[in-house]
C-alpha cells in the first residue's frame, strides 16, 4: 500500500497545483481577493503532499520492496541502508520526484514566509510556481512513474551503480536540486512582477533571499560533486568539463550574475531589465541541465534516462516555460522603467561589467556543451573537451577576476577614476609581486596569471574592511568579503594543481619504492578484504616524507550486483597538497601497477568553495537580520 499511497499523494499534489494556478489566474484577472488569499494554503498543502510522496518512495527503498519496479532496478537487499536511502534518488524517476518535492516545498515556503510583496504580485508568483510544478507532475505521472509495480515481484534487485555507492550521493543531488529549484522561485518572482508590472526594489528585496539560497546550495553542490568525482573516479582530476558537470556550472554562472543584479535593484533601484532577464536565463540553464541529464542524449555516470520520449517531454516543458517567459518579457519590458542611472565608473558599472563577462563565459560553456549534440544529430561525431574550454573561457575568467577585485572598491552611482586608481594600488602591488616571484619557477601562462591574480584578489577582497570598525560592520559585508576571498582561494588551488601536479605510473613488487613529489611510496603487499556488498584487493602502501610514515590502502573493488569493478583511491592530505594513489592491475610478472599523483595545494579548490558558500550564508543572514530590524522599527513607529 505504500506505493499506492505515494502515487495518490502525487495525483493529489498535481490536482492542487492545477487548482493553485486557476485560483491565481482568477484572483489576478478578476480582482477576487478572497480567491487570491486561498492560494497560500493550497500551495502549502501541495508542498506537503509532494514531500509525502518522496518520503514514501524512500520507505520503499529502505524496506527493499521488490514489487516496485524502481526498487528492483536500482537497489538490492544486501545494500547498506545509506545507499538504500540515497538510492531513492540515484535514478531517473526518483531524482525527478526529489526535484518535484523540493519544488513543492519551495512554493509552500514562499506562501508561508513572504509577507512584503503586494498581494497581486505574490499571487502571480505562486501561480507561476504552480505552473512549473504542474508540468513536472505531469512528467512524473505520465512518463516516469516512480511507484510502478511489478507482478510478480522480483526475488531481489539489480543493485545501484557502484560509482554512486558513496556518501556523496546523500549530499550532492539534494544540494544541487535545491539550487535548481531556488532558481525556479526566482523565475516565478520575475514572472509575477512582469504580470503585475511591479518590477522595483520591493520585488527585488523579496526575491533576493531565494536567489541567495539557490546560489549557496548550487555552490555547495558543485563543490561536493567536484570532490566526489575527484576521489571516486580514480583519474586524479577535479573537473573534467563533462557535459553534465557543465549543466550545473551554467546555472551557477547565471545565478551569480543574477545575485549581483538583484542586489543593485534592491538597494539602488537599478538594473531592472537585467534582473528580470537573468532570472529567466538562470532558470533556463537549470532546465537545460535537467534536459541534458534526463533526456538520454548523453552517456555519463550522471545521466539517468535512456528513453528519448522522456527527453522530448522535458524539451517541451523547457520550450513552454522559457518560451512563455521570454514572450512575456518581450511584451512587458516596455513597461519596466529604467530605474536610477549611474556613471560607468561606479560600483553599478563594475557589476554590469561583471555580468557581461559572466554571460560571455556562460555562452562559451553552453556552446561547447551543446555543439557536439547538435553535430551528432547531423551525423557528425566530435567532442569538445578541456582544451577548448580552458583556452576559450580561461582568459575571460581571469579578466573577470580582475574586475571582481576592483568592483568592491568602487563607490555607488559615480566615482573618480584617479581616486579608484589610488585605492587599487595595493591589490595591483600584490599581483605584480606574485607575478615577479612566479617568473623564477614559471608555471605556464594561465597558471602564472591565475596565481598572480589570486594574490591581488585576496588583498582586494578584504579592502571593504579597511578603516572600518569591525564590530559595527554589517554581516552582509563580511559575507561579500568571505565569498570573494573564497574565489581567490579556489583560483589559487586550480592554478597550483594545473601548474605543479606530478604524476607517475609504475609497476612494483612488494618492498619496492616509488618516488613522487616529496614522498617515497613503498608497496608492502596486497591482501583481499570483504565489505558489506563488495570484495576487494587492497594494497598496503607506506608513504614516507621527512622521516614520517603514513599507511594508505587503495583498493580494486568488485561488486556482484550489478557486476562491476571500481578503483577506490587512497589520499593523504597535507598542508601543502595531497598524495593521491590508485591501485592498478597485476602485470603477470609479480608486479602491480600503481598510479601516483602529487597535487600541491589542490585542497584550496574545495576550501575556497566552502568559503564562497559561507560568504553567501553570512550575506543571507545579514540581510534577513537587517530587514527584521527595519520591520520592528516600523512597527514601533
Coordinates of C-alpha atoms in Angstrom, one line a residue:
X1 CA 0.0 0.0 0.0
X2 CA 3.0 2.3 0.4
X3 CA 3.5 2.6 -3.4
X4 CA -0.3 3.3 -3.9
X5 CA -0.2 5.9 -1.2
X6 CA 2.8 7.6 -2.8
X7 CA 1.1 7.6 -6.2
X8 CA -2.1 9.0 -4.7
X9 CA -0.1 11.8 -3.0
X10 CA 1.4 12.7 -6.4
X11 CA -2.0 12.8 -8.0
X12 CA -3.5 15.0 -5.2
X13 CA -0.5 17.3 -5.3
X14 CA -0.8 17.7 -9.1
X15 CA -4.6 18.5 -8.7
X16 CA -3.7 21.1 -6.1
X17 CA -1.1 22.6 -8.4
X18 CA -3.8 22.9 -11.1
X19 CA -6.2 24.4 -8.6
X20 CA -3.5 26.8 -7.4
X21 CA -2.8 28.0 -11.0
X22 CA -6.5 28.5 -11.7
X23 CA -7.2 30.4 -8.5
X24 CA -4.2 32.6 -9.0
X25 CA -5.4 33.5 -12.5
X26 CA -8.9 34.3 -11.3
X27 CA -7.6 36.3 -8.4
X28 CA -5.5 38.5 -10.6
X29 CA -7.8 38.8 -13.6
X30 CA -11.0 39.5 -11.7
X31 CA -9.5 41.1 -8.6
X32 CA -11.0 38.4 -6.4
X33 CA -9.2 39.0 -3.1
X34 CA -10.9 36.0 -1.4
X35 CA -9.8 33.7 -4.2
X36 CA -6.2 35.1 -4.2
X37 CA -6.0 34.7 -0.4
X38 CA -6.8 31.0 -0.7
X39 CA -3.7 30.4 -3.0
X40 CA -1.4 30.4 0.0
X41 CA -2.9 27.4 1.9
X42 CA -3.2 25.5 -1.3
X43 CA 0.5 26.0 -2.1
X44 CA 1.4 24.8 1.4
X45 CA -0.7 21.6 1.2
X46 CA 0.7 20.9 -2.3
X47 CA 4.2 21.1 -1.0
X48 CA 3.5 18.8 1.9
X49 CA 1.9 16.2 -0.4
X50 CA 4.9 16.2 -2.7
X51 CA 7.2 15.7 0.4
X52 CA 5.0 12.8 1.5
X53 CA 5.4 11.2 -1.9
X54 CA 9.2 11.4 -1.6
X55 CA 9.2 10.1 1.9
X56 CA 7.1 7.1 0.8
X57 CA 9.5 6.3 -2.0
X58 CA 12.4 6.4 0.5
X59 CA 10.4 4.0 2.7
X60 CA 10.0 1.6 -0.3
X61 CA 13.8 1.6 -0.8
X62 CA 14.6 1.2 2.9
X63 CA 12.2 -1.8 3.0
X64 CA 13.6 -3.3 -0.2
X65 CA 10.1 -3.7 -1.6
X66 CA 10.9 -5.8 -4.7
X67 CA 7.3 -5.5 -6.0
X68 CA 8.2 -1.9 -7.1
X69 CA 9.9 -1.7 -10.4
X70 CA 12.2 1.3 -9.4
X71 CA 13.4 -0.5 -6.3
X72 CA 14.2 -3.7 -8.3
X73 CA 16.1 -1.8 -11.0
X74 CA 18.1 0.4 -8.6
X75 CA 18.5 -1.4 -5.3
X76 CA 19.4 -4.7 -3.7
X77 CA 18.5 -6.2 -0.3
X78 CA 22.2 -6.6 0.6
X79 CA 23.0 -2.9 0.1
X80 CA 23.9 -0.8 3.2
X81 CA 21.0 1.3 4.4
X82 CA 22.6 4.6 3.5
X83 CA 22.7 3.6 -0.2
X84 CA 19.1 2.3 0.0
X85 CA 18.1 5.7 1.4
X86 CA 20.1 7.8 -1.0
X87 CA 19.4 5.3 -3.8
X88 CA 15.8 6.5 -3.8
X89 CA 17.1 9.5 -5.9
X90 CA 20.1 7.8 -7.5
X91 CA 18.0 7.1 -10.6
X92 CA 15.8 8.9 -13.1
X93 CA 12.3 8.7 -11.6
X94 CA 13.5 9.1 -8.0
X95 CA 15.6 12.1 -8.8
X96 CA 12.7 13.8 -10.6
X97 CA 10.5 13.1 -7.6
X98 CA 13.1 14.7 -5.4
X99 CA 13.1 17.7 -7.7
X100 CA 9.3 18.0 -7.5
X101 CA 9.3 17.6 -3.8
X102 CA 11.8 20.4 -3.3
X103 CA 9.8 22.5 -5.8
X104 CA 6.6 22.0 -3.9
X105 CA 8.3 22.8 -0.6
X106 CA 9.8 25.9 -2.0
X107 CA 6.4 27.1 -3.2
X108 CA 5.0 26.3 0.2
X109 CA 7.8 28.2 1.9
X110 CA 7.1 31.3 -0.3
X111 CA 3.5 31.1 0.7
X112 CA 4.4 30.9 4.4
X113 CA 7.3 33.4 4.7
X114 CA 6.7 36.0 2.1
X115 CA 4.9 39.0 3.6
X116 CA 6.4 42.1 1.9
X117 CA 5.1 41.7 -1.6
X118 CA 1.7 43.2 -2.7
X119 CA -1.0 40.5 -2.8
X120 CA -1.4 40.6 -6.6
X121 CA 2.4 40.1 -7.2
X122 CA 2.6 37.3 -4.6
X123 CA -0.5 35.6 -6.1
X124 CA 1.0 35.8 -9.6
X125 CA 4.3 34.4 -8.3
X126 CA 2.6 31.4 -6.6
X127 CA 0.6 30.9 -9.8
X128 CA 3.8 30.8 -11.9
X129 CA 5.3 28.3 -9.4
X130 CA 2.2 26.1 -9.7
X131 CA 2.5 26.2 -13.5
X132 CA 6.1 24.9 -13.2
X133 CA 5.1 22.2 -10.7
X134 CA 2.2 21.1 -12.8
X135 CA 4.4 20.3 -15.8
X136 CA 6.8 18.2 -13.7
X137 CA 3.9 16.4 -12.0
X138 CA 2.6 15.5 -15.5
X139 CA 6.1 14.3 -16.4
X140 CA 6.2 12.0 -13.4
X141 CA 2.7 10.7 -13.7
X142 CA 2.6 10.1 -17.4
X143 CA 6.2 9.4 -18.3
X144 CA 8.2 8.5 -15.3
X145 CA 6.0 6.9 -12.6
X146 CA 8.3 6.1 -9.6
X147 CA 5.7 3.9 -8.0
X148 CA 5.0 1.4 -10.8
X149 CA 4.5 -2.1 -9.6
X150 CA 5.9 -5.4 -10.8
X151 CA 3.7 -8.5 -11.0
X152 CA 5.0 -10.9 -9.9
X153 CA 7.5 -9.3 -7.5
X154 CA 11.2 -9.9 -8.2
X155 CA 13.3 -12.2 -5.9
X156 CA 15.9 -9.4 -5.4
X157 CA 17.1 -6.2 -7.1
X158 CA 19.7 -5.5 -9.7
X159 CA 21.6 -3.1 -7.4
X160 CA 22.8 0.5 -7.6
X161 CA 25.6 1.7 -9.9
X162 CA 28.7 1.1 -7.7
X163 CA 30.1 4.6 -8.7
X164 CA 27.1 6.0 -6.9
X165 CA 27.5 3.9 -3.8
X166 CA 29.2 6.7 -1.9
X167 CA 28.1 9.1 0.9
X168 CA 28.3 11.8 -1.7
X169 CA 25.0 10.5 -3.1
X170 CA 23.3 11.5 0.1
X171 CA 24.6 15.1 -0.1
X172 CA 25.3 16.1 -3.7
X173 CA 22.0 15.7 -5.5
X174 CA 19.8 17.3 -2.8
X175 CA 22.0 20.3 -2.5
X176 CA 22.2 20.7 -6.3
X177 CA 18.5 20.3 -6.8
X178 CA 17.8 22.8 -4.0
X179 CA 19.9 25.2 -6.0
X180 CA 18.0 24.4 -9.2
X181 CA 14.6 24.8 -7.6
X182 CA 15.7 28.0 -5.9
X183 CA 16.2 29.4 -9.4
X184 CA 12.6 28.3 -10.2
X185 CA 11.4 30.5 -7.4
X186 CA 13.4 33.5 -8.7
X187 CA 11.9 32.8 -12.1
X188 CA 8.4 32.8 -10.6
X189 CA 9.1 36.1 -8.9
X190 CA 10.2 37.6 -12.2
X191 CA 7.1 36.3 -14.0
X192 CA 4.9 37.6 -11.2
X193 CA 6.4 41.0 -11.3
X194 CA 6.1 41.2 -15.1
X195 CA 2.4 40.1 -15.0
X196 CA 1.6 42.8 -12.4
X197 CA 4.0 45.4 -13.8
X198 CA 5.6 45.6 -10.3
X199 CA 9.3 45.5 -11.2
X200 CA 11.0 47.5 -8.5
X201 CA 13.1 47.4 -5.2
X202 CA 10.3 45.7 -3.2
X203 CA 10.1 42.9 -5.7
X204 CA 13.9 42.6 -5.7
X205 CA 14.1 42.5 -1.9
X206 CA 11.6 39.7 -1.8
X207 CA 13.4 37.7 -4.5
X208 CA 17.0 38.2 -3.2
X209 CA 16.9 35.7 -0.3
X210 CA 15.7 33.0 -2.7
X211 CA 18.4 33.8 -5.1
X212 CA 21.0 33.7 -2.3
X213 CA 19.7 30.3 -1.1
X214 CA 19.8 28.9 -4.6
X215 CA 23.3 30.2 -5.1
X216 CA 24.6 28.9 -1.8
X217 CA 23.2 25.4 -2.5
X218 CA 24.5 25.4 -6.1
X219 CA 27.9 26.3 -4.8
X220 CA 27.9 23.5 -2.2
X221 CA 26.5 21.0 -4.7
X222 CA 29.1 21.8 -7.3
X223 CA 31.9 21.8 -4.7
X224 CA 30.8 18.5 -3.3
X225 CA 30.3 17.0 -6.8
X226 CA 33.8 18.0 -7.8
X227 CA 35.4 16.4 -4.8
X228 CA 33.3 13.3 -5.2
X229 CA 34.3 12.8 -8.8
X230 CA 37.9 13.6 -7.8
X231 CA 38.3 10.8 -5.2
X232 CA 35.8 8.3 -6.7
X233 CA 36.7 8.1 -10.4
X234 CA 40.4 7.5 -9.7
X235 CA 41.6 9.8 -12.5
X236 CA 43.1 12.4 -10.2
X237 CA 41.1 15.3 -11.8
X238 CA 38.7 17.7 -10.1
X239 CA 36.9 19.0 -13.2
X240 CA 36.5 17.1 -16.5
X241 CA 34.3 19.6 -18.4
X242 CA 31.8 16.7 -18.6
X243 CA 28.5 17.9 -20.2
X244 CA 26.7 17.1 -17.0
X245 CA 29.2 19.0 -14.9
X246 CA 28.7 21.9 -17.3
X247 CA 24.9 21.5 -16.7
X248 CA 25.4 22.5 -13.1
X249 CA 28.0 25.2 -13.8
X250 CA 25.8 27.1 -16.3
X251 CA 23.0 27.8 -13.7
X252 CA 25.7 28.9 -11.2
X253 CA 27.2 31.4 -13.6
X254 CA 23.7 32.8 -14.4
X255 CA 22.8 32.8 -10.7
X256 CA 26.0 34.7 -9.8
X257 CA 25.2 37.4 -12.3
X258 CA 21.5 37.5 -11.0
X259 CA 22.7 37.8 -7.4
X260 CA 24.6 40.9 -8.2
X261 CA 21.8 42.4 -10.3
X262 CA 19.1 41.8 -7.8
X263 CA 21.3 43.4 -5.1
X264 CA 21.6 46.5 -7.2
X265 CA 17.9 46.6 -7.8
X266 CA 17.0 46.1 -4.1
X267 CA 19.4 48.7 -2.8
X268 CA 19.9 51.2 -5.6
X269 CA 16.8 50.7 -7.8
X270 CA 19.0 49.9 -10.9
X271 CA 19.4 47.1 -13.4
X272 CA 15.7 46.3 -13.6
X273 CA 15.7 44.7 -17.0
X274 CA 19.0 42.9 -16.2
X275 CA 17.4 41.4 -13.1
X276 CA 14.3 40.1 -15.0
X277 CA 16.3 38.7 -17.9
X278 CA 18.9 37.0 -15.7
X279 CA 16.1 35.3 -13.6
X280 CA 14.7 33.9 -16.9
X281 CA 18.2 32.8 -18.1
X282 CA 19.2 31.2 -14.8
X283 CA 16.1 29.0 -14.7
X284 CA 16.6 28.3 -18.4
X285 CA 20.0 26.9 -17.6
X286 CA 18.6 24.7 -14.9
X287 CA 16.0 23.4 -17.3
X288 CA 18.7 22.8 -19.9
X289 CA 20.7 20.9 -17.3
X290 CA 17.6 18.8 -16.5
X291 CA 17.2 18.1 -20.2
X292 CA 20.8 17.0 -20.6
X293 CA 20.8 14.7 -17.6
X294 CA 17.4 13.1 -18.2
X295 CA 16.9 13.1 -22.0
X296 CA 19.1 10.1 -22.8
X297 CA 21.2 12.1 -25.3
X298 CA 24.3 11.8 -23.0
X299 CA 26.2 8.8 -21.8
X300 CA 27.5 9.7 -18.3
X301 CA 27.6 8.4 -14.8
X302 CA 25.4 11.4 -14.0
X303 CA 22.9 10.8 -16.7
X304 CA 19.8 8.7 -15.9
X305 CA 17.2 8.4 -18.6
X306 CA 17.7 6.4 -21.8
X307 CA 14.2 6.9 -23.2
X308 CA 14.1 9.7 -25.9
X309 CA 10.3 10.2 -25.2
X310 CA 11.2 11.5 -21.8
X311 CA 13.7 13.9 -23.3
X312 CA 11.0 15.1 -25.7
X313 CA 8.7 15.7 -22.8
X314 CA 11.3 17.8 -20.9
X315 CA 12.2 19.6 -24.1
X316 CA 8.5 20.5 -24.5
X317 CA 8.4 21.8 -20.9
X318 CA 11.5 23.8 -21.5
X319 CA 10.1 25.4 -24.6
X320 CA 6.8 26.1 -22.8
X321 CA 8.2 27.7 -19.7
X322 CA 11.2 29.6 -21.2
X323 CA 9.4 30.5 -24.4
X324 CA 6.4 31.8 -22.5
X325 CA 8.6 33.8 -20.1
X326 CA 10.6 35.3 -23.0
X327 CA 7.3 36.2 -24.7
X328 CA 6.0 37.8 -21.5
X329 CA 9.4 39.6 -21.2
X330 CA 9.1 41.0 -24.7
X331 CA 5.5 42.1 -24.2
X332 CA 6.1 43.8 -20.9
X333 CA 9.7 45.1 -21.0
X334 CA 8.4 48.4 -22.4
X335 CA 6.5 49.0 -19.1
X336 CA 9.7 48.5 -17.0
X337 CA 11.1 51.8 -16.1
X338 CA 14.9 52.2 -16.3
X339 CA 15.4 53.0 -12.6
X340 CA 18.2 55.2 -11.4
X341 CA 21.1 56.0 -13.6
X342 CA 24.8 55.7 -12.8
X343 CA 28.2 56.5 -14.3
X344 CA 30.4 53.9 -16.0
X345 CA 33.0 54.4 -13.3
X346 CA 30.9 53.2 -10.3
X347 CA 30.1 50.1 -8.4
X348 CA 27.0 49.6 -10.6
X349 CA 29.2 49.9 -13.7
X350 CA 31.6 47.3 -12.3
X351 CA 28.7 45.0 -11.7
X352 CA 27.5 45.4 -15.2
X353 CA 31.0 44.5 -16.5
X354 CA 30.9 41.5 -14.1
X355 CA 27.5 40.4 -15.5
X356 CA 28.7 40.8 -19.1
X357 CA 31.8 38.7 -18.5
X358 CA 29.8 36.0 -16.7
X359 CA 27.4 36.0 -19.6
X360 CA 30.2 35.5 -22.1
X361 CA 31.6 32.6 -20.1
X362 CA 28.1 31.1 -19.9
X363 CA 27.8 31.4 -23.6
X364 CA 31.1 29.6 -24.2
X365 CA 30.2 26.8 -21.9
X366 CA 26.7 26.5 -23.4
X367 CA 28.0 26.4 -27.0
X368 CA 30.8 23.9 -26.1
X369 CA 28.3 21.7 -24.3
X370 CA 25.6 21.7 -27.0
X371 CA 27.6 21.8 -30.2
X372 CA 28.6 18.1 -30.1
X373 CA 25.0 17.2 -29.5
X374 CA 23.8 19.3 -32.4
X375 CA 26.6 18.0 -34.6
X376 CA 25.7 14.4 -33.8
X377 CA 22.1 15.0 -34.9
X378 CA 23.5 15.7 -38.4
X379 CA 25.7 12.5 -38.3
X380 CA 29.0 14.3 -37.3
X381 CA 30.7 12.8 -34.3
X382 CA 33.1 15.1 -32.4
X383 CA 34.0 16.0 -28.9
X384 CA 34.6 19.3 -27.2
X385 CA 36.9 18.9 -24.1
X386 CA 39.1 20.7 -21.7
X387 CA 41.5 22.3 -24.3
X388 CA 38.6 24.2 -25.8
X389 CA 37.1 25.3 -22.6
X390 CA 40.4 26.2 -21.0
X391 CA 41.6 28.3 -23.9
X392 CA 38.2 29.9 -24.6
X393 CA 36.9 30.6 -21.1
X394 CA 40.2 30.8 -19.2
X395 CA 41.3 34.3 -20.3
X396 CA 37.9 35.7 -19.8
X397 CA 37.6 34.2 -16.4
X398 CA 40.9 35.8 -15.4
X399 CA 39.6 39.2 -16.7
X400 CA 36.5 38.6 -14.6
X401 CA 38.7 38.1 -11.5
X402 CA 40.4 41.4 -12.2
X403 CA 37.0 43.2 -12.5
X404 CA 35.9 41.4 -9.3
X405 CA 39.0 42.8 -7.5
X406 CA 38.2 46.4 -8.5
X407 CA 34.4 46.2 -8.1
X408 CA 34.1 46.4 -4.2
X409 CA 36.5 49.3 -4.2
X410 CA 34.2 51.5 -6.3
X411 CA 31.6 53.9 -4.9
X412 CA 27.9 53.7 -5.8
X413 CA 26.4 55.9 -8.6
X414 CA 29.7 57.7 -9.5
X415 CA 33.3 57.6 -8.7
X416 CA 36.5 59.4 -9.6
X417 CA 39.0 57.4 -11.8
X418 CA 42.0 58.8 -10.1
X419 CA 40.6 58.0 -6.6
X420 CA 39.8 54.5 -7.8
X421 CA 43.4 54.1 -9.0
X422 CA 44.7 55.1 -5.6
X423 CA 42.5 52.5 -3.9
X424 CA 43.6 49.6 -6.2
X425 CA 47.3 50.3 -5.8
X426 CA 47.8 47.7 -3.0
X427 CA 46.0 44.9 -4.9
X428 CA 47.9 45.8 -8.0
X429 CA 51.1 45.7 -6.0
X430 CA 50.2 42.2 -4.6
X431 CA 49.5 41.0 -8.1
X432 CA 52.8 42.3 -9.5
X433 CA 54.8 40.9 -6.6
X434 CA 53.3 37.5 -7.1
X435 CA 53.8 37.7 -10.8
X436 CA 57.5 38.6 -10.5
X437 CA 58.1 35.9 -7.9
X438 CA 56.5 33.2 -10.1
X439 CA 58.7 34.1 -13.0
X440 CA 61.5 32.1 -11.2
X441 CA 59.5 28.9 -11.3
X442 CA 57.5 29.6 -14.4
X443 CA 54.3 27.5 -14.1
X444 CA 52.9 28.4 -17.6
X445 CA 50.9 31.4 -18.8
X446 CA 47.4 30.7 -17.5
X447 CA 48.6 29.3 -14.1
X448 CA 51.0 32.2 -13.8
X449 CA 48.2 34.7 -14.4
X450 CA 45.8 32.8 -12.2
X451 CA 48.2 32.7 -9.2
X452 CA 49.1 36.3 -9.6
X453 CA 45.5 37.5 -9.8
X454 CA 44.5 35.3 -6.9
X455 CA 47.0 37.2 -4.7
X456 CA 45.6 40.6 -5.9
X457 CA 42.0 39.4 -5.4
X458 CA 42.8 38.1 -1.9
X459 CA 44.1 41.6 -0.9
X460 CA 41.2 43.4 -2.7
X461 CA 38.7 41.1 -1.0
X462 CA 39.4 42.4 2.5
X463 CA 39.6 46.0 1.3
X464 CA 36.0 46.8 2.3
X465 CA 37.1 46.2 5.9
X466 CA 39.9 48.7 5.8
X467 CA 39.4 51.7 8.2
X468 CA 36.1 50.3 9.4
X469 CA 35.1 49.5 13.0
X470 CA 34.8 45.7 12.6
X471 CA 32.2 45.3 15.3
X472 CA 29.9 47.7 13.5
X473 CA 30.4 46.3 10.1
X474 CA 27.2 44.7 8.6
X475 CA 27.2 41.0 8.4
X476 CA 26.5 41.0 4.7
X477 CA 29.7 43.0 4.1
X478 CA 31.6 40.2 5.8
X479 CA 29.7 37.8 3.5
X480 CA 30.9 39.7 0.4
X481 CA 34.5 39.7 1.8
X482 CA 34.4 35.9 2.6
X483 CA 32.8 35.0 -0.8
X484 CA 35.3 37.0 -2.8
X485 CA 38.2 35.6 -0.7
X486 CA 36.9 32.1 -1.4
X487 CA 37.1 32.9 -5.2
X488 CA 40.8 33.9 -4.7
X489 CA 41.5 30.7 -2.7
X490 CA 39.8 28.4 -5.2
X491 CA 41.6 30.1 -8.1
X492 CA 45.0 29.6 -6.3
X493 CA 44.2 25.9 -5.9
X494 CA 43.1 25.5 -9.5
X495 CA 46.3 27.2 -10.8
X496 CA 48.6 25.3 -8.4
X497 CA 47.1 22.0 -9.4
X498 CA 47.4 22.9 -13.1
X499 CA 51.0 24.1 -12.8
X500 CA 52.7 21.9 -10.2
X501 CA 50.9 18.4 -10.3
X502 CA 53.3 15.5 -10.8
X503 CA 52.1 12.1 -12.0
X504 CA 53.8 8.7 -12.4
X505 CA 52.7 5.2 -13.4
X506 CA 54.9 2.5 -12.0
X507 CA 54.9 -1.3 -11.8
X508 CA 56.4 -2.5 -8.5
X509 CA 56.8 -5.7 -6.4
X510 CA 56.3 -5.8 -2.7
X511 CA 59.1 -3.9 -1.0
X512 CA 59.9 -1.8 -4.0
X513 CA 59.7 2.0 -3.5
X514 CA 58.5 4.7 -6.0
X515 CA 59.2 8.4 -5.8
X516 CA 56.5 11.1 -6.4
X517 CA 56.9 14.7 -5.3
X518 CA 58.2 14.9 -1.8
X519 CA 57.1 11.3 -1.0
X520 CA 58.6 7.9 -1.3
X521 CA 55.8 5.3 -1.7
X522 CA 56.5 1.6 -1.0
X523 CA 54.2 -1.3 -1.7
X524 CA 54.1 -3.5 1.4
X525 CA 51.7 -6.1 -0.1
X526 CA 48.3 -7.0 -1.5
X527 CA 45.5 -8.6 0.5
X528 CA 41.8 -9.5 0.0
X529 CA 39.2 -7.7 2.0
X530 CA 35.4 -8.1 2.2
X531 CA 32.9 -5.3 2.5
X532 CA 29.1 -5.2 3.1
X533 CA 28.3 -5.8 -0.6
X534 CA 31.7 -6.0 -2.2
X535 CA 35.0 -7.7 -2.2
X536 CA 38.4 -6.1 -2.9
X537 CA 42.1 -6.5 -3.4
X538 CA 43.7 -3.9 -1.1
X539 CA 47.2 -2.6 -1.4
X540 CA 49.1 -1.5 1.7
X541 CA 51.3 1.4 0.8
X542 CA 53.8 3.2 3.1
X543 CA 54.2 6.9 2.2
X544 CA 57.4 8.4 3.7
X545 CA 58.2 12.1 3.9
X546 CA 60.9 13.7 6.0
X547 CA 61.1 10.7 8.4
X548 CA 57.3 10.4 9.0
X549 CA 55.3 7.4 7.6
X550 CA 51.7 7.1 6.7
X551 CA 49.8 3.9 5.6
X552 CA 47.5 4.2 2.5
X553 CA 45.1 1.5 1.4
X554 CA 43.8 1.9 -2.2
X555 CA 41.5 -0.9 -3.5
X556 CA 40.3 -2.7 -6.5
X557 CA 36.7 -3.4 -5.6
X558 CA 34.4 -6.0 -7.1
X559 CA 30.6 -5.7 -6.9
X560 CA 28.2 -8.6 -7.6
X561 CA 25.0 -6.5 -8.0
X562 CA 25.5 -5.2 -10.7
X563 CA 28.8 -7.0 -11.7
X564 CA 31.3 -4.1 -11.7
X565 CA 34.8 -3.3 -10.7
X566 CA 36.0 0.1 -9.4
X567 CA 39.1 1.8 -8.3
X568 CA 39.0 3.2 -4.8
X569 CA 41.7 5.8 -4.4
X570 CA 43.6 6.4 -1.1
X571 CA 44.5 10.0 -0.5
X572 CA 46.9 11.6 2.0
X573 CA 46.2 15.2 2.8
X574 CA 49.0 17.5 4.0
X575 CA 49.0 21.3 4.4
X576 CA 50.8 21.8 1.1
X577 CA 48.8 19.3 -1.0
X578 CA 47.6 15.7 -1.5
X579 CA 49.3 12.4 -2.3
X580 CA 46.7 10.6 -4.5
X581 CA 47.2 6.8 -5.0
X582 CA 45.4 4.3 -7.2
X583 CA 45.9 0.5 -7.4
X584 CA 46.0 -0.9 -10.9
X585 CA 46.2 -4.4 -12.4
X586 CA 49.0 -7.0 -12.0
X587 CA 51.3 -7.4 -15.0
X588 CA 51.7 -11.2 -14.7
X589 CA 55.3 -10.9 -13.5
X590 CA 54.6 -10.4 -9.8
X591 CA 54.4 -6.6 -10.1
X592 CA 51.4 -4.3 -9.5
X593 CA 50.6 -1.1 -11.3
X594 CA 50.4 2.0 -9.1
X595 CA 49.3 5.4 -10.4
X596 CA 50.6 8.2 -8.1
X597 CA 49.9 11.9 -8.1
X598 CA 51.4 14.7 -6.0
X599 CA 49.0 17.6 -6.2
X600 CA 50.3 20.8 -4.4
X601 CA 47.6 22.9 -2.8
X602 CA 44.8 21.2 -4.6
X603 CA 42.6 21.3 -1.4
X604 CA 42.4 25.0 -1.8
X605 CA 39.9 24.4 -4.6
X606 CA 37.3 22.9 -2.2
X607 CA 38.2 25.0 0.8
X608 CA 37.6 28.1 -1.4
X609 CA 34.2 26.6 -2.5
X610 CA 33.2 26.2 1.2
X611 CA 34.3 29.8 1.8
X612 CA 32.2 31.0 -1.1
X613 CA 29.1 29.3 0.2
X614 CA 29.9 30.6 3.8
X615 CA 30.0 34.1 2.4
X616 CA 26.6 33.6 0.8
X617 CA 25.2 32.3 4.1
X618 CA 26.6 35.3 6.0
X619 CA 25.2 37.7 3.5
X620 CA 21.8 36.0 3.7
X621 CA 21.8 36.1 7.5
X622 CA 22.9 39.7 7.5
X623 CA 20.1 40.8 5.1
X624 CA 17.4 38.9 7.0
X625 CA 18.6 40.5 10.3
X626 CA 18.5 44.0 8.8
X627 CA 15.1 43.6 7.3
X628 CA 13.7 42.2 10.6
X629 CA 15.1 45.1 12.5
X630 CA 13.7 47.5 9.9
X631 CA 10.3 45.9 10.2
X632 CA 10.4 46.1 14.0
X633 CA 11.3 49.8 13.9
X634 CA 8.4 50.5 11.6
X635 CA 6.0 48.6 13.9
X636 CA 7.2 50.7 16.9
X637 CA 6.9 53.8 14.8

